[in-house]
mmCIF file of C-alpha atoms and ligand atoms in Angstrom:
data_model
loop_
_atom_site.group_PDB
_atom_site.id
_atom_site.type_symbol
_atom_site.label_atom_id
_atom_site.label_comp_id
_atom_site.label_asym_id
_atom_site.label_seq_id
_atom_site.Cartn_x
_atom_site.Cartn_y
_atom_site.Cartn_z
ATOM 1 C CA MET A 1 7.119 4.468 -24.798
ATOM 2 C CA ASP A 2 9.300 1.527 -23.744
ATOM 3 C CA PHE A 3 7.659 0.698 -20.432
ATOM 4 C CA ASP A 4 9.834 -2.394 -19.849
ATOM 5 C CA GLN A 5 12.942 -0.225 -20.032
ATOM 6 C CA LEU A 6 11.440 2.468 -17.774
ATOM 7 C CA ARG A 7 10.383 -0.193 -15.249
ATOM 8 C CA ALA A 8 13.909 -1.611 -15.118
ATOM 9 C CA GLU A 9 15.308 1.919 -14.615
ATOM 10 C CA MET A 10 12.829 2.534 -11.796
ATOM 11 C CA VAL A 11 14.031 -0.632 -10.059
ATOM 12 C CA THR A 12 17.674 0.408 -10.416
ATOM 13 C CA GLU A 13 16.768 3.758 -8.847
ATOM 14 C CA LEU A 14 15.002 1.988 -5.958
ATOM 15 C CA GLN A 15 18.152 -0.062 -5.350
ATOM 16 C CA GLN A 16 20.225 3.117 -5.336
ATOM 17 C CA GLN A 17 17.786 4.595 -2.823
ATOM 18 C CA GLY A 18 18.523 1.690 -0.477
ATOM 19 C CA ILE A 19 15.854 -0.937 -1.194
ATOM 20 C CA ARG A 20 17.640 -4.272 -0.725
ATOM 21 C CA ASP A 21 14.786 -6.805 -0.592
ATOM 22 C CA THR A 22 15.276 -8.720 -3.834
ATOM 23 C CA ALA A 23 11.755 -10.198 -3.840
ATOM 24 C CA VAL A 24 10.243 -6.696 -3.565
ATOM 25 C CA LEU A 25 12.524 -5.387 -6.316
ATOM 26 C CA GLN A 26 11.609 -8.308 -8.536
ATOM 27 C CA ALA A 27 7.871 -7.794 -7.952
ATOM 28 C CA MET A 28 8.237 -4.096 -8.828
ATOM 29 C CA ASN A 29 10.103 -5.120 -11.950
ATOM 30 C CA THR A 30 7.110 -7.305 -12.900
ATOM 31 C CA VAL A 31 3.957 -5.251 -12.250
ATOM 32 C CA PRO A 32 3.076 -2.983 -15.188
ATOM 33 C CA ARG A 33 2.578 0.301 -13.324
ATOM 34 C CA GLU A 34 1.329 1.913 -16.554
ATOM 35 C CA HIS A 35 -1.875 -0.162 -16.242
ATOM 36 C CA PHE A 36 -2.675 1.487 -12.900
ATOM 37 C CA VAL A 37 -1.831 5.071 -13.859
ATOM 38 C CA PRO A 38 -4.667 7.190 -15.344
ATOM 39 C CA GLU A 39 -4.667 7.680 -19.123
ATOM 40 C CA GLU A 40 -3.583 11.322 -18.893
ATOM 41 C CA TYR A 41 -0.485 10.510 -16.794
ATOM 42 C CA GLN A 42 0.848 7.585 -18.859
ATOM 43 C CA GLU A 43 4.123 9.329 -19.614
ATOM 44 C CA TYR A 44 4.798 9.607 -15.862
ATOM 45 C CA ALA A 45 4.006 5.943 -15.156
ATOM 46 C CA TYR A 46 7.552 5.258 -13.903
ATOM 47 C CA TYR A 47 8.262 8.640 -12.346
ATOM 48 C CA ASN A 48 9.379 8.020 -8.746
ATOM 49 C CA GLY A 49 6.705 10.178 -7.139
ATOM 50 C CA PRO A 50 2.980 10.066 -6.365
ATOM 51 C CA ILE A 51 0.519 10.350 -9.288
ATOM 52 C CA PRO A 52 -3.045 11.770 -9.114
ATOM 53 C CA LEU A 53 -6.007 9.375 -9.205
ATOM 54 C CA PRO A 54 -9.737 10.098 -9.460
ATOM 55 C CA ALA A 55 -11.528 11.325 -6.306
ATOM 56 C CA LYS A 56 -8.543 13.500 -5.210
ATOM 57 C CA GLN A 57 -6.435 10.473 -4.262
ATOM 58 C CA THR A 58 -2.927 9.465 -5.354
ATOM 59 C CA ILE A 59 -0.985 6.367 -6.327
ATOM 60 C CA SER A 60 1.835 6.144 -3.812
ATOM 61 C CA GLN A 61 5.418 6.816 -4.833
ATOM 62 C CA PRO A 62 7.224 3.603 -5.933
ATOM 63 C CA PHE A 63 9.985 4.166 -3.369
ATOM 64 C CA VAL A 64 7.454 4.339 -0.534
ATOM 65 C CA VAL A 65 5.585 1.244 -1.780
ATOM 66 C CA ALA A 66 8.891 -0.664 -1.864
ATOM 67 C CA LEU A 67 9.975 0.640 1.540
ATOM 68 C CA MET A 68 6.695 -0.342 3.201
ATOM 69 C CA LEU A 69 6.542 -3.809 1.660
ATOM 70 C CA ALA A 70 10.206 -4.473 2.509
ATOM 71 C CA ALA A 71 9.642 -3.417 6.144
ATOM 72 C CA LEU A 72 6.903 -6.059 6.452
ATOM 73 C CA LYS A 73 9.393 -8.881 5.708
ATOM 74 C CA LEU A 74 6.798 -10.716 3.620
ATOM 75 C CA LYS A 75 6.826 -14.479 3.182
ATOM 76 C CA PRO A 76 5.048 -16.501 0.473
ATOM 77 C CA HIS A 77 2.526 -18.061 2.890
ATOM 78 C CA PHE A 78 1.357 -14.693 4.297
ATOM 79 C CA ASN A 79 -2.213 -13.412 4.459
ATOM 80 C CA LEU A 80 -1.893 -9.636 3.907
ATOM 81 C CA LEU A 81 -4.353 -6.782 4.448
ATOM 82 C CA GLU A 82 -4.017 -3.484 2.617
ATOM 83 C CA VAL A 83 -6.096 -0.477 3.676
ATOM 84 C CA GLY A 84 -6.511 2.022 0.822
ATOM 85 C CA THR A 85 -6.593 0.177 -2.499
ATOM 86 C CA GLY A 86 -6.476 3.356 -4.600
ATOM 87 C CA SER A 87 -5.428 2.274 -8.089
ATOM 88 C CA GLY A 88 -4.663 -1.312 -7.025
ATOM 89 C CA TYR A 89 -0.952 -0.941 -7.853
ATOM 90 C CA ALA A 90 0.473 -1.699 -4.402
ATOM 91 C CA ALA A 91 -1.972 -4.611 -4.017
ATOM 92 C CA ALA A 92 -0.702 -6.002 -7.315
ATOM 93 C CA VAL A 93 2.924 -5.767 -6.155
ATOM 94 C CA ALA A 94 2.087 -7.349 -2.781
ATOM 95 C CA SER A 95 0.162 -10.166 -4.459
ATOM 96 C CA LEU A 96 3.384 -11.432 -6.033
ATOM 97 C CA LEU A 97 4.995 -11.682 -2.592
ATOM 98 C CA VAL A 98 2.317 -13.376 -0.458
ATOM 99 C CA ARG A 99 -0.372 -16.092 -0.645
ATOM 100 C CA GLN A 100 -3.417 -13.822 -0.330
ATOM 101 C CA VAL A 101 -4.072 -10.076 -0.423
ATOM 102 C CA HIS A 102 -7.217 -8.513 1.022
ATOM 103 C CA THR A 103 -7.496 -4.861 0.116
ATOM 104 C CA VAL A 104 -10.150 -2.446 1.402
ATOM 105 C CA GLU A 105 -11.108 0.869 -0.227
ATOM 106 C CA ARG A 106 -13.725 3.310 1.071
ATOM 107 C CA GLN A 107 -14.536 4.946 -2.281
ATOM 108 C CA ALA A 108 -16.726 2.888 -4.620
ATOM 109 C CA ARG A 109 -15.327 4.747 -7.611
ATOM 110 C CA LEU A 110 -11.805 3.588 -6.806
ATOM 111 C CA VAL A 111 -12.896 0.013 -6.078
ATOM 112 C CA GLN A 112 -14.265 0.017 -9.619
ATOM 113 C CA TYR A 113 -11.087 1.638 -10.986
ATOM 114 C CA ALA A 114 -8.857 -0.944 -9.278
ATOM 115 C CA LYS A 115 -11.112 -3.872 -10.181
ATOM 116 C CA ILE A 116 -10.847 -3.177 -13.910
ATOM 117 C CA ARG A 117 -7.064 -2.879 -13.732
ATOM 118 C CA LEU A 118 -6.462 -5.881 -11.481
ATOM 119 C CA ASN A 119 -8.621 -7.994 -13.800
ATOM 120 C CA GLN A 120 -6.531 -6.783 -16.741
ATOM 121 C CA VAL A 121 -3.252 -7.914 -15.195
ATOM 122 C CA GLY A 122 -4.966 -11.113 -14.038
ATOM 123 C CA TYR A 123 -3.475 -11.547 -10.563
ATOM 124 C CA ALA A 124 -5.853 -14.018 -8.925
ATOM 125 C CA ASN A 125 -4.942 -13.858 -5.216
ATOM 126 C CA ILE A 126 -6.394 -10.406 -4.514
ATOM 127 C CA SER A 127 -9.791 -9.858 -2.867
ATOM 128 C CA LEU A 128 -11.074 -6.336 -3.276
ATOM 129 C CA HIS A 129 -13.501 -5.010 -0.659
ATOM 130 C CA LEU A 130 -15.529 -1.804 -0.360
ATOM 131 C CA GLY A 131 -15.609 -0.496 3.194
ATOM 132 C CA ASP A 132 -14.002 1.423 6.022
ATOM 133 C CA GLY A 133 -10.563 -0.127 6.335
ATOM 134 C CA THR A 134 -9.881 1.497 9.718
ATOM 135 C CA LEU A 135 -12.024 -1.393 10.964
ATOM 136 C CA GLY A 136 -9.838 -3.843 9.058
ATOM 137 C CA TRP A 137 -11.526 -6.772 7.353
ATOM 138 C CA PRO A 138 -12.463 -9.048 10.265
ATOM 139 C CA THR A 139 -13.791 -12.041 8.317
ATOM 140 C CA SER A 140 -10.366 -12.852 6.847
ATOM 141 C CA ALA A 141 -8.286 -12.021 9.957
ATOM 142 C CA PRO A 142 -5.729 -12.634 11.356
ATOM 143 C CA TYR A 143 -3.194 -11.069 9.014
ATOM 144 C CA ASP A 144 0.527 -11.756 8.950
ATOM 145 C CA ALA A 145 1.049 -8.288 7.533
ATOM 146 C CA ILE A 146 -1.017 -5.096 7.310
ATOM 147 C CA VAL A 147 -0.141 -2.096 5.158
ATOM 148 C CA VAL A 148 -2.092 1.130 5.496
ATOM 149 C CA ALA A 149 -1.739 3.418 2.479
ATOM 150 C CA ALA A 150 -3.296 6.534 4.039
ATOM 151 C CA GLY A 151 -2.246 8.641 7.028
ATOM 152 C CA GLY A 152 -4.146 8.568 10.318
ATOM 153 C CA PRO A 153 -3.865 10.111 13.797
ATOM 154 C CA THR A 154 -3.106 6.734 15.464
ATOM 155 C CA VAL A 155 -2.908 3.061 14.531
ATOM 156 C CA PRO A 156 -6.539 1.827 14.691
ATOM 157 C CA ALA A 157 -7.174 -0.672 17.502
ATOM 158 C CA SER A 158 -9.148 -2.853 15.060
ATOM 159 C CA LEU A 159 -6.054 -3.248 12.900
ATOM 160 C CA ARG A 160 -3.834 -4.136 15.874
ATOM 161 C CA ASN A 161 -6.398 -6.728 16.922
ATOM 162 C CA GLN A 162 -6.434 -8.348 13.480
ATOM 163 C CA LEU A 163 -2.665 -8.811 13.469
ATOM 164 C CA ALA A 164 -1.391 -12.395 13.879
ATOM 165 C CA VAL A 165 1.242 -13.250 16.485
ATOM 166 C CA ASN A 166 4.572 -12.087 15.000
ATOM 167 C CA GLY A 167 2.568 -10.125 12.416
ATOM 168 C CA ARG A 168 3.813 -6.695 11.297
ATOM 169 C CA LEU A 169 1.861 -3.547 10.437
ATOM 170 C CA ILE A 170 3.116 -0.413 8.697
ATOM 171 C CA MET A 171 1.199 2.845 8.562
ATOM 172 C CA PRO A 172 1.748 6.599 8.213
ATOM 173 C CA VAL A 173 0.817 8.302 11.508
ATOM 174 C CA GLY A 174 0.689 12.055 12.030
ATOM 175 C CA THR A 175 -1.379 15.016 10.842
ATOM 176 C CA HIS A 176 -3.413 15.478 7.629
ATOM 177 C CA LYS A 177 -0.372 16.873 5.822
ATOM 178 C CA LYS A 178 2.667 15.163 7.373
ATOM 179 C CA GLN A 179 3.239 11.754 8.839
ATOM 180 C CA LYS A 180 5.955 9.288 9.804
ATOM 181 C CA LEU A 181 5.847 5.608 8.964
ATOM 182 C CA HIS A 182 5.152 3.569 12.090
ATOM 183 C CA LEU A 183 6.050 -0.104 12.215
ATOM 184 C CA ILE A 184 4.207 -2.233 14.781
ATOM 185 C CA TRP A 185 4.639 -5.911 15.511
ATOM 186 C CA ARG A 186 2.665 -8.263 17.716
ATOM 187 C CA LYS A 187 4.772 -10.228 20.167
ATOM 188 C CA VAL A 188 4.087 -13.732 21.433
ATOM 189 C CA ASP A 189 2.985 -12.323 24.825
ATOM 190 C CA GLY A 190 0.311 -10.233 23.035
ATOM 191 C CA ARG A 191 2.170 -6.936 23.484
ATOM 192 C CA PHE A 192 3.267 -4.741 20.586
ATOM 193 C CA GLY A 193 6.691 -3.613 19.492
ATOM 194 C CA HIS A 194 6.845 -0.160 17.917
ATOM 195 C CA LYS A 195 9.355 1.678 15.774
ATOM 196 C CA VAL A 196 9.068 5.061 14.053
ATOM 197 C CA LEU A 197 10.629 5.226 10.600
ATOM 198 C CA THR A 198 10.915 7.877 7.910
ATOM 199 C CA PRO A 199 8.744 11.023 7.283
ATOM 200 C CA VAL A 200 6.143 10.645 4.494
ATOM 201 C CA ARG A 201 3.116 12.454 3.031
ATOM 202 C CA PHE A 202 -0.008 10.417 2.442
ATOM 203 C CA VAL A 203 -3.641 11.307 1.768
ATOM 204 C CA PRO A 204 -5.789 11.120 4.928
ATOM 205 C CA LEU A 205 -7.197 7.880 6.303
ATOM 206 C CA ILE A 206 -10.887 8.666 6.700
ATOM 207 C CA GLY A 207 -13.065 6.437 8.829
ATOM 208 C CA SER A 208 -14.353 5.578 12.273
ATOM 209 C CA GLU A 209 -10.833 4.916 13.611
ATOM 210 C CA GLY A 210 -9.191 7.539 11.382
ATOM 211 C CA TRP A 211 -9.961 11.184 10.515
ATOM 212 C CA GLY A 212 -13.535 12.448 10.157
ATOM 213 C CA ASP A 213 -14.831 13.154 6.649
ATOM 214 C CA GLY A 214 -14.277 16.854 5.831
ATOM 215 C CA GLU A 215 -12.081 17.328 8.959
ATOM 216 C CA ARG A 216 -8.976 19.488 8.440
HETATM 217 N N1 SAH B 1 -2.118 1.837 -2.466
HETATM 218 C C1 SAH B 1 -2.712 2.747 -3.436
HETATM 219 C C2 SAH B 1 -2.628 4.189 -3.024
HETATM 220 C C3 SAH B 1 -3.640 4.502 -2.015
HETATM 221 S S1 SAH B 1 -4.016 6.203 -1.762
HETATM 222 C C4 SAH B 1 -2.101 2.553 -4.806
HETATM 223 O O1 SAH B 1 -1.171 1.772 -4.948
HETATM 224 O O2 SAH B 1 -2.616 3.158 -5.759
HETATM 225 C C5 SAH B 1 -4.980 5.993 -0.323
HETATM 226 C C6 SAH B 1 -6.318 5.383 -0.520
HETATM 227 O O3 SAH B 1 -6.885 5.157 0.755
HETATM 228 C C7 SAH B 1 -7.326 6.266 -1.268
HETATM 229 O O4 SAH B 1 -7.821 5.569 -2.370
HETATM 230 C C8 SAH B 1 -8.414 6.521 -0.230
HETATM 231 O O5 SAH B 1 -9.724 6.593 -0.789
HETATM 232 C C9 SAH B 1 -8.271 5.314 0.662
HETATM 233 N N2 SAH B 1 -8.805 5.413 2.014
HETATM 234 C C10 SAH B 1 -8.793 6.468 2.863
HETATM 235 N N3 SAH B 1 -9.387 6.132 4.029
HETATM 236 C C11 SAH B 1 -9.771 4.828 3.914
HETATM 237 C C12 SAH B 1 -10.433 3.899 4.777
HETATM 238 N N4 SAH B 1 -10.851 4.225 6.001
HETATM 239 N N5 SAH B 1 -10.674 2.649 4.323
HETATM 240 C C13 SAH B 1 -10.277 2.289 3.080
HETATM 241 N N6 SAH B 1 -9.661 3.110 2.223
HETATM 242 C C14 SAH B 1 -9.402 4.373 2.639
#
C-alpha cells in the first residue's frame, strides 16, 4: 500500500472539510498514521473515521484530531497536555506543532502500545504518563493548551486550574454516547471564556473528575 499517497489524499480531504491551519495540515501530512493503527486495520490507516484499539478504545478520526488541534491555535513554544493517549497518534501530530507534549493515559496496556509506536517514529518531545488525566498532570503545569480525547460530563476543575493565562482547552462534553466539543480559554482576569462547537462521539473519560468506571 502506498501510505505516502494515502496520507496526502487524507490531507486534501481535511482541507475540503474546512481545515485551514497549514501547520496542522502539514503535521498530519508528516505523521505516519499506519504506525499507530493496529496490525489488523492497516488497510484503513488513512480512512477518515475512528479505528478500534485494544481495551475497547479508538484512535480518533483524523478530521476531529485536526479540528481540535486547529482550535487550540498552537504555537511552537507551547507546553501542551493531552488527556487520553490511546495509540499516541494525536500526541505525535501535536508534538510537531509545540515545544513539549505531556500525554496521560489511564490504561497501562495503551501506555505500552503508544510507547512502542512513539519510540518507533522517534519524536523526542513527548512525555508519556500513566494516570488519571481528569486530574491533569500537575508537575508540568501550567499548559498553554489542553486537549482531552475522551468525553466527560463537565470540564474537570483540575484541568481548568492547570491552564496558563490565555491558554485554551478543548474537550468533548456530554453523555457517554454523544458530546459536543467545548472550547475554554483562560482570560487575564482569571475568568474563563467558553464556546460550544460541533457534535462528536468519543469514548468516555473515566476518572475522579469524569465518569465512574462501569457507569452507563
Ligand atoms: N488521542 C488518541 C485517542 C484516544 S481515545 C489517539 O490519537 O489514538 C481516548 C483514550 O482516553 C483511551 O485510550 C482511554 O483509555 C483514555 N482515557 C479515558 N479516561 C481517561 C483518563 N481519566 N485519563 C487518561 N486517559 C483516559
